[in-house]
Amino acid sequence: MAATPQNTESSTVAGGAKRSRTTASRVLPPIELPASVEELAHKAAARLGWSGVVLPATTLLGRKVCIVAKLRTDVHAERIAMGVGPVSDRATVDTWTWPELAATAPAPAAEILGVLAVARHWRTAMASAVPFARYGEAAMVLPSPAVLTEDYVANCLPRSRAYGLAIVTADPHAMIDLDLEGHNERVLLDEDPVSRWVNEMAYDQLLRVGEEPAAVD
C-alpha cells in the first residue's frame, strides 16, 4: 500500500507561522525602577525642594502616590483639645464644606507641599499625578530610559507643561535629576470635599509615621 504523502505545504506554513509568532513575541524587557518607590520619592522631594515628610506610598482617588506634607502643630493641638482626630470617612468630610457646617468644621491639620507619582511609564505617572495637580504642586518620577523616547518628547512634555507637572528622572544608579520644572501659572481649585479628604488622609499618615510633636499630649 502506498504511503499517504504528508501535506508538506501545510506543515511548512504552520511551522513558519509558529516561527513568526515566536519572533514577534520577542519584545524589549520592560523598563524597571532603579530603586524602591519610597527611596525615589524621598530623593525626588529633596530635589524639588519640598522640605516636608515624604509619606509612604498610598492609594488615593484610585491612584498610587506619595504625599509630601507637614503637620500644622497649632491646628493639631486644637483638634486634640476638641477630640477630633483624622477623619477618613469621605461622607463626613463632605459635610464640612456645606455652608451651614463650614464654620464648625475642624481646620486642615496637614500642609501638603506636593504629591509624587512614581512609575515606570509617564502615562501611568501622569494619570496618578494630574488629579492632585488641580490643588497644588505635583510631580512625576520616572526612570531615565523612559524619557529618552519620541513619545515622551512629543506627548508627555506638552501635557506636563499644560498641567503644571514637574518631572524628575532617576538613572540606573538611582541618581536623581530634574527634567522639567513645575509652574504655578495654572489656575488651582479652591478647597473642596476632595481636597479636604486628601488633607485628612495626609494628617492620618503624619500621625502614623510619628510626626506628632512630643510636646503635644
JSON list of C-alpha atoms in Angstrom, two decimals:
[
{"chain": "A", "resi": 1, "resn": "MET", "atom": "CA", "xyz": [0.00, 0.00, 0.00]},
{"chain": "A", "resi": 2, "resn": "ALA", "atom": "CA", "xyz": [1.37, 3.40, -0.96]},
{"chain": "A", "resi": 3, "resn": "ALA", "atom": "CA", "xyz": [2.06, 5.71, 1.89]},
{"chain": "A", "resi": 4, "resn": "THR", "atom": "CA", "xyz": [-0.10, 8.79, 2.05]},
{"chain": "A", "resi": 5, "resn": "PRO", "atom": "CA", "xyz": [2.11, 11.78, 1.32]},
{"chain": "A", "resi": 6, "resn": "GLN", "atom": "CA", "xyz": [2.30, 14.38, 4.03]},
{"chain": "A", "resi": 7, "resn": "ASN", "atom": "CA", "xyz": [0.96, 17.85, 3.38]},
{"chain": "A", "resi": 8, "resn": "THR", "atom": "CA", "xyz": [4.38, 19.45, 3.39]},
{"chain": "A", "resi": 9, "resn": "GLU", "atom": "CA", "xyz": [2.94, 22.81, 2.39]},
{"chain": "A", "resi": 10, "resn": "SER", "atom": "CA", "xyz": [0.67, 22.91, 5.41]},
{"chain": "A", "resi": 11, "resn": "SER", "atom": "CA", "xyz": [3.47, 21.77, 7.65]},
{"chain": "A", "resi": 12, "resn": "THR", "atom": "CA", "xyz": [5.75, 24.43, 6.27]},
{"chain": "A", "resi": 13, "resn": "VAL", "atom": "CA", "xyz": [3.12, 27.15, 6.64]},
{"chain": "A", "resi": 14, "resn": "ALA", "atom": "CA", "xyz": [2.27, 26.05, 10.15]},
{"chain": "A", "resi": 15, "resn": "GLY", "atom": "CA", "xyz": [5.91, 25.91, 11.10]},
{"chain": "A", "resi": 16, "resn": "GLY", "atom": "CA", "xyz": [6.51, 29.27, 9.53]},
{"chain": "A", "resi": 17, "resn": "ALA", "atom": "CA", "xyz": [3.58, 30.80, 11.38]},
{"chain": "A", "resi": 18, "resn": "LYS", "atom": "CA", "xyz": [4.87, 29.36, 14.62]},
{"chain": "A", "resi": 19, "resn": "ARG", "atom": "CA", "xyz": [8.31, 30.75, 13.97]},
{"chain": "A", "resi": 20, "resn": "SER", "atom": "CA", "xyz": [6.75, 34.12, 13.07]},
{"chain": "A", "resi": 21, "resn": "ARG", "atom": "CA", "xyz": [4.77, 34.20, 16.29]},
{"chain": "A", "resi": 22, "resn": "THR", "atom": "CA", "xyz": [7.88, 33.32, 18.24]},
{"chain": "A", "resi": 23, "resn": "THR", "atom": "CA", "xyz": [9.82, 36.10, 16.57]},
{"chain": "A", "resi": 24, "resn": "ALA", "atom": "CA", "xyz": [7.00, 38.61, 17.02]},
{"chain": "A", "resi": 25, "resn": "SER", "atom": "CA", "xyz": [6.74, 37.78, 20.72]},
{"chain": "A", "resi": 26, "resn": "ARG", "atom": "CA", "xyz": [10.30, 38.87, 21.31]},
{"chain": "A", "resi": 27, "resn": "VAL", "atom": "CA", "xyz": [9.89, 42.30, 22.87]},
{"chain": "A", "resi": 28, "resn": "LEU", "atom": "CA", "xyz": [12.23, 44.52, 24.76]},
{"chain": "A", "resi": 29, "resn": "PRO", "atom": "CA", "xyz": [12.24, 43.97, 28.52]},
{"chain": "A", "resi": 30, "resn": "PRO", "atom": "CA", "xyz": [10.11, 46.48, 30.43]},
{"chain": "A", "resi": 31, "resn": "ILE", "atom": "CA", "xyz": [11.83, 49.48, 31.96]},
{"chain": "A", "resi": 32, "resn": "GLU", "atom": "CA", "xyz": [12.22, 48.96, 35.69]},
{"chain": "A", "resi": 33, "resn": "LEU", "atom": "CA", "xyz": [12.54, 51.44, 38.52]},
{"chain": "A", "resi": 34, "resn": "PRO", "atom": "CA", "xyz": [16.17, 51.62, 39.71]},
{"chain": "A", "resi": 35, "resn": "ALA", "atom": "CA", "xyz": [15.14, 51.68, 43.39]},
{"chain": "A", "resi": 36, "resn": "SER", "atom": "CA", "xyz": [12.07, 51.37, 45.59]},
{"chain": "A", "resi": 37, "resn": "VAL", "atom": "CA", "xyz": [9.20, 53.81, 45.24]},
{"chain": "A", "resi": 38, "resn": "GLU", "atom": "CA", "xyz": [9.89, 55.17, 48.72]},
{"chain": "A", "resi": 39, "resn": "GLU", "atom": "CA", "xyz": [13.59, 55.79, 48.06]},
{"chain": "A", "resi": 40, "resn": "LEU", "atom": "CA", "xyz": [12.91, 57.53, 44.77]},
{"chain": "A", "resi": 41, "resn": "ALA", "atom": "CA", "xyz": [10.15, 59.62, 46.34]},
{"chain": "A", "resi": 42, "resn": "HIS", "atom": "CA", "xyz": [12.49, 60.82, 49.10]},
{"chain": "A", "resi": 43, "resn": "LYS", "atom": "CA", "xyz": [15.19, 61.77, 46.61]},
{"chain": "A", "resi": 44, "resn": "ALA", "atom": "CA", "xyz": [12.71, 63.48, 44.30]},
{"chain": "A", "resi": 45, "resn": "ALA", "atom": "CA", "xyz": [11.21, 65.54, 47.13]},
{"chain": "A", "resi": 46, "resn": "ALA", "atom": "CA", "xyz": [14.67, 66.73, 48.11]},
{"chain": "A", "resi": 47, "resn": "ARG", "atom": "CA", "xyz": [15.48, 67.65, 44.51]},
{"chain": "A", "resi": 48, "resn": "LEU", "atom": "CA", "xyz": [12.23, 69.61, 44.23]},
{"chain": "A", "resi": 49, "resn": "GLY", "atom": "CA", "xyz": [12.87, 71.42, 47.49]},
{"chain": "A", "resi": 50, "resn": "TRP", "atom": "CA", "xyz": [9.78, 70.05, 49.20]},
{"chain": "A", "resi": 51, "resn": "SER", "atom": "CA", "xyz": [11.02, 70.11, 52.79]},
{"chain": "A", "resi": 52, "resn": "GLY", "atom": "CA", "xyz": [8.29, 68.06, 54.36]},
{"chain": "A", "resi": 53, "resn": "VAL", "atom": "CA", "xyz": [7.74, 64.47, 55.42]},
{"chain": "A", "resi": 54, "resn": "VAL", "atom": "CA", "xyz": [7.61, 62.04, 52.49]},
{"chain": "A", "resi": 55, "resn": "LEU", "atom": "CA", "xyz": [4.76, 59.78, 53.46]},
{"chain": "A", "resi": 56, "resn": "PRO", "atom": "CA", "xyz": [4.57, 56.12, 52.44]},
{"chain": "A", "resi": 57, "resn": "ALA", "atom": "CA", "xyz": [3.01, 55.32, 49.08]},
{"chain": "A", "resi": 58, "resn": "THR", "atom": "CA", "xyz": [-0.74, 55.01, 49.34]},
{"chain": "A", "resi": 59, "resn": "THR", "atom": "CA", "xyz": [-3.73, 54.75, 47.04]},
{"chain": "A", "resi": 60, "resn": "LEU", "atom": "CA", "xyz": [-5.92, 57.86, 46.98]},
{"chain": "A", "resi": 61, "resn": "LEU", "atom": "CA", "xyz": [-8.67, 58.54, 44.46]},
{"chain": "A", "resi": 62, "resn": "GLY", "atom": "CA", "xyz": [-7.65, 55.26, 42.82]},
{"chain": "A", "resi": 63, "resn": "ARG", "atom": "CA", "xyz": [-4.08, 56.50, 42.24]},
{"chain": "A", "resi": 64, "resn": "LYS", "atom": "CA", "xyz": [-0.90, 55.34, 43.94]},
{"chain": "A", "resi": 65, "resn": "VAL", "atom": "CA", "xyz": [1.01, 58.40, 45.15]},
{"chain": "A", "resi": 66, "resn": "CYS", "atom": "CA", "xyz": [3.37, 59.67, 47.84]},
{"chain": "A", "resi": 67, "resn": "ILE", "atom": "CA", "xyz": [2.28, 62.82, 49.65]},
{"chain": "A", "resi": 68, "resn": "VAL", "atom": "CA", "xyz": [4.87, 65.26, 51.00]},
{"chain": "A", "resi": 69, "resn": "ALA", "atom": "CA", "xyz": [3.40, 67.14, 53.94]},
{"chain": "A", "resi": 70, "resn": "LYS", "atom": "CA", "xyz": [3.97, 68.90, 57.24]},
{"chain": "A", "resi": 71, "resn": "LEU", "atom": "CA", "xyz": [1.92, 68.76, 60.42]},
{"chain": "A", "resi": 72, "resn": "ARG", "atom": "CA", "xyz": [0.31, 72.04, 61.43]},
{"chain": "A", "resi": 73, "resn": "THR", "atom": "CA", "xyz": [1.13, 71.70, 65.09]},
{"chain": "A", "resi": 74, "resn": "ASP", "atom": "CA", "xyz": [-1.16, 74.51, 66.29]},
{"chain": "A", "resi": 75, "resn": "VAL", "atom": "CA", "xyz": [-4.16, 73.06, 64.45]},
{"chain": "A", "resi": 76, "resn": "HIS", "atom": "CA", "xyz": [-3.23, 69.57, 65.62]},
{"chain": "A", "resi": 77, "resn": "ALA", "atom": "CA", "xyz": [-3.19, 70.73, 69.26]},
{"chain": "A", "resi": 78, "resn": "GLU", "atom": "CA", "xyz": [-6.56, 72.40, 68.80]},
{"chain": "A", "resi": 79, "resn": "ARG", "atom": "CA", "xyz": [-8.06, 69.30, 67.27]},
{"chain": "A", "resi": 80, "resn": "ILE", "atom": "CA", "xyz": [-6.76, 67.17, 70.11]},
{"chain": "A", "resi": 81, "resn": "ALA", "atom": "CA", "xyz": [-8.44, 69.55, 72.54]},
{"chain": "A", "resi": 82, "resn": "MET", "atom": "CA", "xyz": [-11.67, 69.22, 70.56]},
{"chain": "A", "resi": 83, "resn": "GLY", "atom": "CA", "xyz": [-11.31, 65.44, 70.41]},
{"chain": "A", "resi": 84, "resn": "VAL", "atom": "CA", "xyz": [-11.28, 65.46, 66.61]},
{"chain": "A", "resi": 85, "resn": "GLY", "atom": "CA", "xyz": [-8.54, 63.31, 65.13]},
{"chain": "A", "resi": 86, "resn": "PRO", "atom": "CA", "xyz": [-8.10, 62.42, 61.45]},
{"chain": "A", "resi": 87, "resn": "VAL", "atom": "CA", "xyz": [-11.41, 61.62, 59.75]},
{"chain": "A", "resi": 88, "resn": "SER", "atom": "CA", "xyz": [-11.21, 59.11, 56.91]},
{"chain": "A", "resi": 89, "resn": "ASP", "atom": "CA", "xyz": [-14.94, 58.85, 56.14]},
{"chain": "A", "resi": 90, "resn": "ARG", "atom": "CA", "xyz": [-15.49, 60.81, 52.93]},
{"chain": "A", "resi": 91, "resn": "ALA", "atom": "CA", "xyz": [-19.20, 61.33, 53.55]},
{"chain": "A", "resi": 92, "resn": "THR", "atom": "CA", "xyz": [-18.44, 63.03, 56.86]},
{"chain": "A", "resi": 93, "resn": "VAL", "atom": "CA", "xyz": [-15.69, 65.20, 55.36]},
{"chain": "A", "resi": 94, "resn": "ASP", "atom": "CA", "xyz": [-18.04, 66.21, 52.54]},
{"chain": "A", "resi": 95, "resn": "THR", "atom": "CA", "xyz": [-20.34, 67.89, 55.06]},
{"chain": "A", "resi": 96, "resn": "TRP", "atom": "CA", "xyz": [-17.52, 70.14, 56.26]},
{"chain": "A", "resi": 97, "resn": "THR", "atom": "CA", "xyz": [-17.80, 72.22, 53.09]},
{"chain": "A", "resi": 98, "resn": "TRP", "atom": "CA", "xyz": [-21.55, 72.74, 53.44]},
{"chain": "A", "resi": 99, "resn": "PRO", "atom": "CA", "xyz": [-22.31, 76.41, 54.16]},
{"chain": "A", "resi": 100, "resn": "GLU", "atom": "CA", "xyz": [-24.27, 75.57, 57.31]},
{"chain": "A", "resi": 101, "resn": "LEU", "atom": "CA", "xyz": [-21.41, 73.46, 58.74]},
{"chain": "A", "resi": 102, "resn": "ALA", "atom": "CA", "xyz": [-18.29, 75.15, 57.38]},
{"chain": "A", "resi": 103, "resn": "ALA", "atom": "CA", "xyz": [-17.93, 77.43, 60.42]},
{"chain": "A", "resi": 104, "resn": "THR", "atom": "CA", "xyz": [-17.80, 74.50, 62.83]},
{"chain": "A", "resi": 105, "resn": "ALA", "atom": "CA", "xyz": [-15.68, 72.12, 60.72]},
{"chain": "A", "resi": 106, "resn": "PRO", "atom": "CA", "xyz": [-12.19, 71.30, 62.03]},
{"chain": "A", "resi": 107, "resn": "ALA", "atom": "CA", "xyz": [-9.35, 73.13, 60.30]},
{"chain": "A", "resi": 108, "resn": "PRO", "atom": "CA", "xyz": [-6.97, 71.20, 58.00]},
{"chain": "A", "resi": 109, "resn": "ALA", "atom": "CA", "xyz": [-4.16, 69.85, 60.18]},
{"chain": "A", "resi": 110, "resn": "ALA", "atom": "CA", "xyz": [-1.75, 69.00, 57.37]},
{"chain": "A", "resi": 111, "resn": "GLU", "atom": "CA", "xyz": [0.10, 71.27, 54.99]},
{"chain": "A", "resi": 112, "resn": "ILE", "atom": "CA", "xyz": [0.53, 69.40, 51.73]},
{"chain": "A", "resi": 113, "resn": "LEU", "atom": "CA", "xyz": [3.66, 70.56, 49.91]},
{"chain": "A", "resi": 114, "resn": "GLY", "atom": "CA", "xyz": [3.27, 68.29, 46.93]},
{"chain": "A", "resi": 115, "resn": "VAL", "atom": "CA", "xyz": [2.27, 64.90, 45.59]},
{"chain": "A", "resi": 116, "resn": "LEU", "atom": "CA", "xyz": [4.63, 62.48, 43.82]},
{"chain": "A", "resi": 117, "resn": "ALA", "atom": "CA", "xyz": [3.68, 59.75, 41.36]},
{"chain": "A", "resi": 118, "resn": "VAL", "atom": "CA", "xyz": [6.49, 57.22, 40.86]},
{"chain": "A", "resi": 119, "resn": "ALA", "atom": "CA", "xyz": [6.03, 54.93, 37.87]},
{"chain": "A", "resi": 120, "resn": "ARG", "atom": "CA", "xyz": [7.89, 53.15, 35.06]},
{"chain": "A", "resi": 121, "resn": "HIS", "atom": "CA", "xyz": [5.96, 54.94, 32.30]},
{"chain": "A", "resi": 122, "resn": "TRP", "atom": "CA", "xyz": [4.92, 58.57, 32.00]},
{"chain": "A", "resi": 123, "resn": "ARG", "atom": "CA", "xyz": [1.32, 57.77, 31.12]},
{"chain": "A", "resi": 124, "resn": "THR", "atom": "CA", "xyz": [0.83, 55.85, 34.37]},
{"chain": "A", "resi": 125, "resn": "ALA", "atom": "CA", "xyz": [2.55, 58.56, 36.39]},
{"chain": "A", "resi": 126, "resn": "MET", "atom": "CA", "xyz": [0.58, 61.35, 34.74]},
{"chain": "A", "resi": 127, "resn": "ALA", "atom": "CA", "xyz": [-2.75, 59.63, 35.33]},
{"chain": "A", "resi": 128, "resn": "SER", "atom": "CA", "xyz": [-1.84, 59.42, 39.01]},
{"chain": "A", "resi": 129, "resn": "ALA", "atom": "CA", "xyz": [-0.49, 62.95, 39.42]},
{"chain": "A", "resi": 130, "resn": "VAL", "atom": "CA", "xyz": [-2.98, 65.07, 37.47]},
{"chain": "A", "resi": 131, "resn": "PRO", "atom": "CA", "xyz": [-5.93, 64.83, 39.93]},
{"chain": "A", "resi": 132, "resn": "PHE", "atom": "CA", "xyz": [-3.70, 66.30, 42.65]},
{"chain": "A", "resi": 133, "resn": "ALA", "atom": "CA", "xyz": [-2.15, 68.96, 40.39]},
{"chain": "A", "resi": 134, "resn": "ARG", "atom": "CA", "xyz": [-5.52, 70.70, 40.40]},
{"chain": "A", "resi": 135, "resn": "TYR", "atom": "CA", "xyz": [-4.95, 71.67, 44.03]},
{"chain": "A", "resi": 136, "resn": "GLY", "atom": "CA", "xyz": [-1.20, 72.25, 44.32]},
{"chain": "A", "resi": 137, "resn": "GLU", "atom": "CA", "xyz": [2.26, 71.01, 43.42]},
{"chain": "A", "resi": 138, "resn": "ALA", "atom": "CA", "xyz": [2.58, 67.59, 41.80]},
{"chain": "A", "resi": 139, "resn": "ALA", "atom": "CA", "xyz": [5.40, 65.75, 40.08]},
{"chain": "A", "resi": 140, "resn": "MET", "atom": "CA", "xyz": [6.17, 62.55, 38.22]},
{"chain": "A", "resi": 141, "resn": "VAL", "atom": "CA", "xyz": [9.22, 60.41, 38.98]},
{"chain": "A", "resi": 142, "resn": "LEU", "atom": "CA", "xyz": [10.35, 58.30, 36.03]},
{"chain": "A", "resi": 143, "resn": "PRO", "atom": "CA", "xyz": [13.32, 56.05, 35.20]},
{"chain": "A", "resi": 144, "resn": "SER", "atom": "CA", "xyz": [15.62, 57.94, 32.83]},
{"chain": "A", "resi": 145, "resn": "PRO", "atom": "CA", "xyz": [15.24, 55.43, 29.93]},
{"chain": "A", "resi": 146, "resn": "ALA", "atom": "CA", "xyz": [11.52, 56.25, 29.88]},
{"chain": "A", "resi": 147, "resn": "VAL", "atom": "CA", "xyz": [12.19, 59.85, 28.88]},
{"chain": "A", "resi": 148, "resn": "LEU", "atom": "CA", "xyz": [14.54, 59.01, 26.00]},
{"chain": "A", "resi": 149, "resn": "THR", "atom": "CA", "xyz": [11.74, 58.35, 23.54]},
{"chain": "A", "resi": 150, "resn": "GLU", "atom": "CA", "xyz": [9.96, 60.32, 20.84]},
{"chain": "A", "resi": 151, "resn": "ASP", "atom": "CA", "xyz": [6.66, 59.57, 22.57]},
{"chain": "A", "resi": 152, "resn": "TYR", "atom": "CA", "xyz": [7.89, 61.29, 25.73]},
{"chain": "A", "resi": 153, "resn": "VAL", "atom": "CA", "xyz": [9.08, 64.39, 23.87]},
{"chain": "A", "resi": 154, "resn": "ALA", "atom": "CA", "xyz": [6.04, 64.67, 21.59]},
{"chain": "A", "resi": 155, "resn": "ASN", "atom": "CA", "xyz": [3.30, 63.74, 24.05]},
{"chain": "A", "resi": 156, "resn": "CYS", "atom": "CA", "xyz": [4.45, 63.80, 27.65]},
{"chain": "A", "resi": 157, "resn": "LEU", "atom": "CA", "xyz": [6.26, 67.14, 27.81]},
{"chain": "A", "resi": 158, "resn": "PRO", "atom": "CA", "xyz": [3.46, 69.26, 26.28]},
{"chain": "A", "resi": 159, "resn": "ARG", "atom": "CA", "xyz": [0.86, 67.68, 28.58]},
{"chain": "A", "resi": 160, "resn": "SER", "atom": "CA", "xyz": [3.08, 68.05, 31.64]},
{"chain": "A", "resi": 161, "resn": "ARG", "atom": "CA", "xyz": [3.57, 71.75, 30.92]},
{"chain": "A", "resi": 162, "resn": "ALA", "atom": "CA", "xyz": [-0.18, 72.19, 30.46]},
{"chain": "A", "resi": 163, "resn": "TYR", "atom": "CA", "xyz": [-0.93, 70.53, 33.80]},
{"chain": "A", "resi": 164, "resn": "GLY", "atom": "CA", "xyz": [1.98, 72.22, 35.59]},
{"chain": "A", "resi": 165, "resn": "LEU", "atom": "CA", "xyz": [3.62, 68.91, 36.48]},
{"chain": "A", "resi": 166, "resn": "ALA", "atom": "CA", "xyz": [7.29, 68.66, 37.33]},
{"chain": "A", "resi": 167, "resn": "ILE", "atom": "CA", "xyz": [9.26, 65.68, 36.03]},
{"chain": "A", "resi": 168, "resn": "VAL", "atom": "CA", "xyz": [12.09, 64.07, 37.96]},
{"chain": "A", "resi": 169, "resn": "THR", "atom": "CA", "xyz": [14.18, 61.30, 36.44]},
{"chain": "A", "resi": 170, "resn": "ALA", "atom": "CA", "xyz": [16.19, 58.52, 38.07]},
{"chain": "A", "resi": 171, "resn": "ASP", "atom": "CA", "xyz": [19.12, 56.94, 36.22]},
{"chain": "A", "resi": 172, "resn": "PRO", "atom": "CA", "xyz": [20.02, 53.23, 36.54]},
{"chain": "A", "resi": 173, "resn": "HIS", "atom": "CA", "xyz": [22.03, 54.07, 39.68]},
{"chain": "A", "resi": 174, "resn": "ALA", "atom": "CA", "xyz": [19.04, 55.89, 41.23]},
{"chain": "A", "resi": 175, "resn": "MET", "atom": "CA", "xyz": [20.69, 59.27, 40.79]},
{"chain": "A", "resi": 176, "resn": "ILE", "atom": "CA", "xyz": [18.04, 61.98, 40.56]},
{"chain": "A", "resi": 177, "resn": "ASP", "atom": "CA", "xyz": [17.77, 64.83, 38.07]},
{"chain": "A", "resi": 178, "resn": "LEU", "atom": "CA", "xyz": [15.10, 67.42, 37.28]},
{"chain": "A", "resi": 179, "resn": "ASP", "atom": "CA", "xyz": [13.92, 67.15, 33.69]},
{"chain": "A", "resi": 180, "resn": "LEU", "atom": "CA", "xyz": [11.02, 69.63, 33.83]},
{"chain": "A", "resi": 181, "resn": "GLU", "atom": "CA", "xyz": [10.18, 72.24, 36.43]},
{"chain": "A", "resi": 182, "resn": "GLY", "atom": "CA", "xyz": [6.59, 72.62, 37.54]},
{"chain": "A", "resi": 183, "resn": "HIS", "atom": "CA", "xyz": [4.97, 76.02, 37.33]},
{"chain": "A", "resi": 184, "resn": "ASN", "atom": "CA", "xyz": [2.32, 77.95, 39.21]},
{"chain": "A", "resi": 185, "resn": "GLU", "atom": "CA", "xyz": [0.69, 79.68, 36.23]},
{"chain": "A", "resi": 186, "resn": "ARG", "atom": "CA", "xyz": [-2.22, 77.27, 36.14]},
{"chain": "A", "resi": 187, "resn": "VAL", "atom": "CA", "xyz": [-5.45, 78.06, 37.96]},
{"chain": "A", "resi": 188, "resn": "LEU", "atom": "CA", "xyz": [-5.81, 75.96, 41.11]},
{"chain": "A", "resi": 189, "resn": "LEU", "atom": "CA", "xyz": [-9.12, 74.84, 42.53]},
{"chain": "A", "resi": 190, "resn": "ASP", "atom": "CA", "xyz": [-10.32, 76.16, 45.84]},
{"chain": "A", "resi": 191, "resn": "GLU", "atom": "CA", "xyz": [-10.73, 73.87, 48.82]},
{"chain": "A", "resi": 192, "resn": "ASP", "atom": "CA", "xyz": [-13.47, 71.34, 48.18]},
{"chain": "A", "resi": 193, "resn": "PRO", "atom": "CA", "xyz": [-14.59, 67.98, 49.63]},
{"chain": "A", "resi": 194, "resn": "VAL", "atom": "CA", "xyz": [-11.88, 66.12, 47.70]},
{"chain": "A", "resi": 195, "resn": "SER", "atom": "CA", "xyz": [-9.01, 68.32, 48.89]},
{"chain": "A", "resi": 196, "resn": "ARG", "atom": "CA", "xyz": [-10.31, 68.26, 52.47]},
{"chain": "A", "resi": 197, "resn": "TRP", "atom": "CA", "xyz": [-10.46, 64.47, 52.44]},
{"chain": "A", "resi": 198, "resn": "VAL", "atom": "CA", "xyz": [-6.95, 64.18, 50.97]},
{"chain": "A", "resi": 199, "resn": "ASN", "atom": "CA", "xyz": [-5.75, 66.51, 53.72]},
{"chain": "A", "resi": 200, "resn": "GLU", "atom": "CA", "xyz": [-7.34, 64.27, 56.35]},
{"chain": "A", "resi": 201, "resn": "MET", "atom": "CA", "xyz": [-5.58, 61.25, 54.89]},
{"chain": "A", "resi": 202, "resn": "ALA", "atom": "CA", "xyz": [-2.27, 63.09, 54.95]},
{"chain": "A", "resi": 203, "resn": "TYR", "atom": "CA", "xyz": [-2.97, 64.11, 58.56]},
{"chain": "A", "resi": 204, "resn": "ASP", "atom": "CA", "xyz": [-3.62, 60.49, 59.46]},
{"chain": "A", "resi": 205, "resn": "GLN", "atom": "CA", "xyz": [-0.41, 59.34, 57.76]},
{"chain": "A", "resi": 206, "resn": "LEU", "atom": "CA", "xyz": [1.65, 62.02, 59.50]},
{"chain": "A", "resi": 207, "resn": "LEU", "atom": "CA", "xyz": [0.50, 60.75, 62.87]},
{"chain": "A", "resi": 208, "resn": "ARG", "atom": "CA", "xyz": [1.08, 57.13, 61.89]},
{"chain": "A", "resi": 209, "resn": "VAL", "atom": "CA", "xyz": [4.71, 57.79, 60.94]},
{"chain": "A", "resi": 210, "resn": "GLY", "atom": "CA", "xyz": [5.32, 59.54, 64.24]},
{"chain": "A", "resi": 211, "resn": "GLU", "atom": "CA", "xyz": [5.11, 63.19, 63.25]},
{"chain": "A", "resi": 212, "resn": "GLU", "atom": "CA", "xyz": [3.05, 64.11, 66.30]},
{"chain": "A", "resi": 213, "resn": "PRO", "atom": "CA", "xyz": [5.11, 66.57, 68.38]},
{"chain": "A", "resi": 214, "resn": "ALA", "atom": "CA", "xyz": [6.33, 65.15, 71.68]},
{"chain": "A", "resi": 215, "resn": "ALA", "atom": "CA", "xyz": [5.15, 68.27, 73.49]},
{"chain": "A", "resi": 216, "resn": "VAL", "atom": "CA", "xyz": [1.54, 67.69, 72.48]},
{"chain": "A", "resi": 217, "resn": "ASP", "atom": "CA", "xyz": [-0.24, 65.29, 74.82]}
]
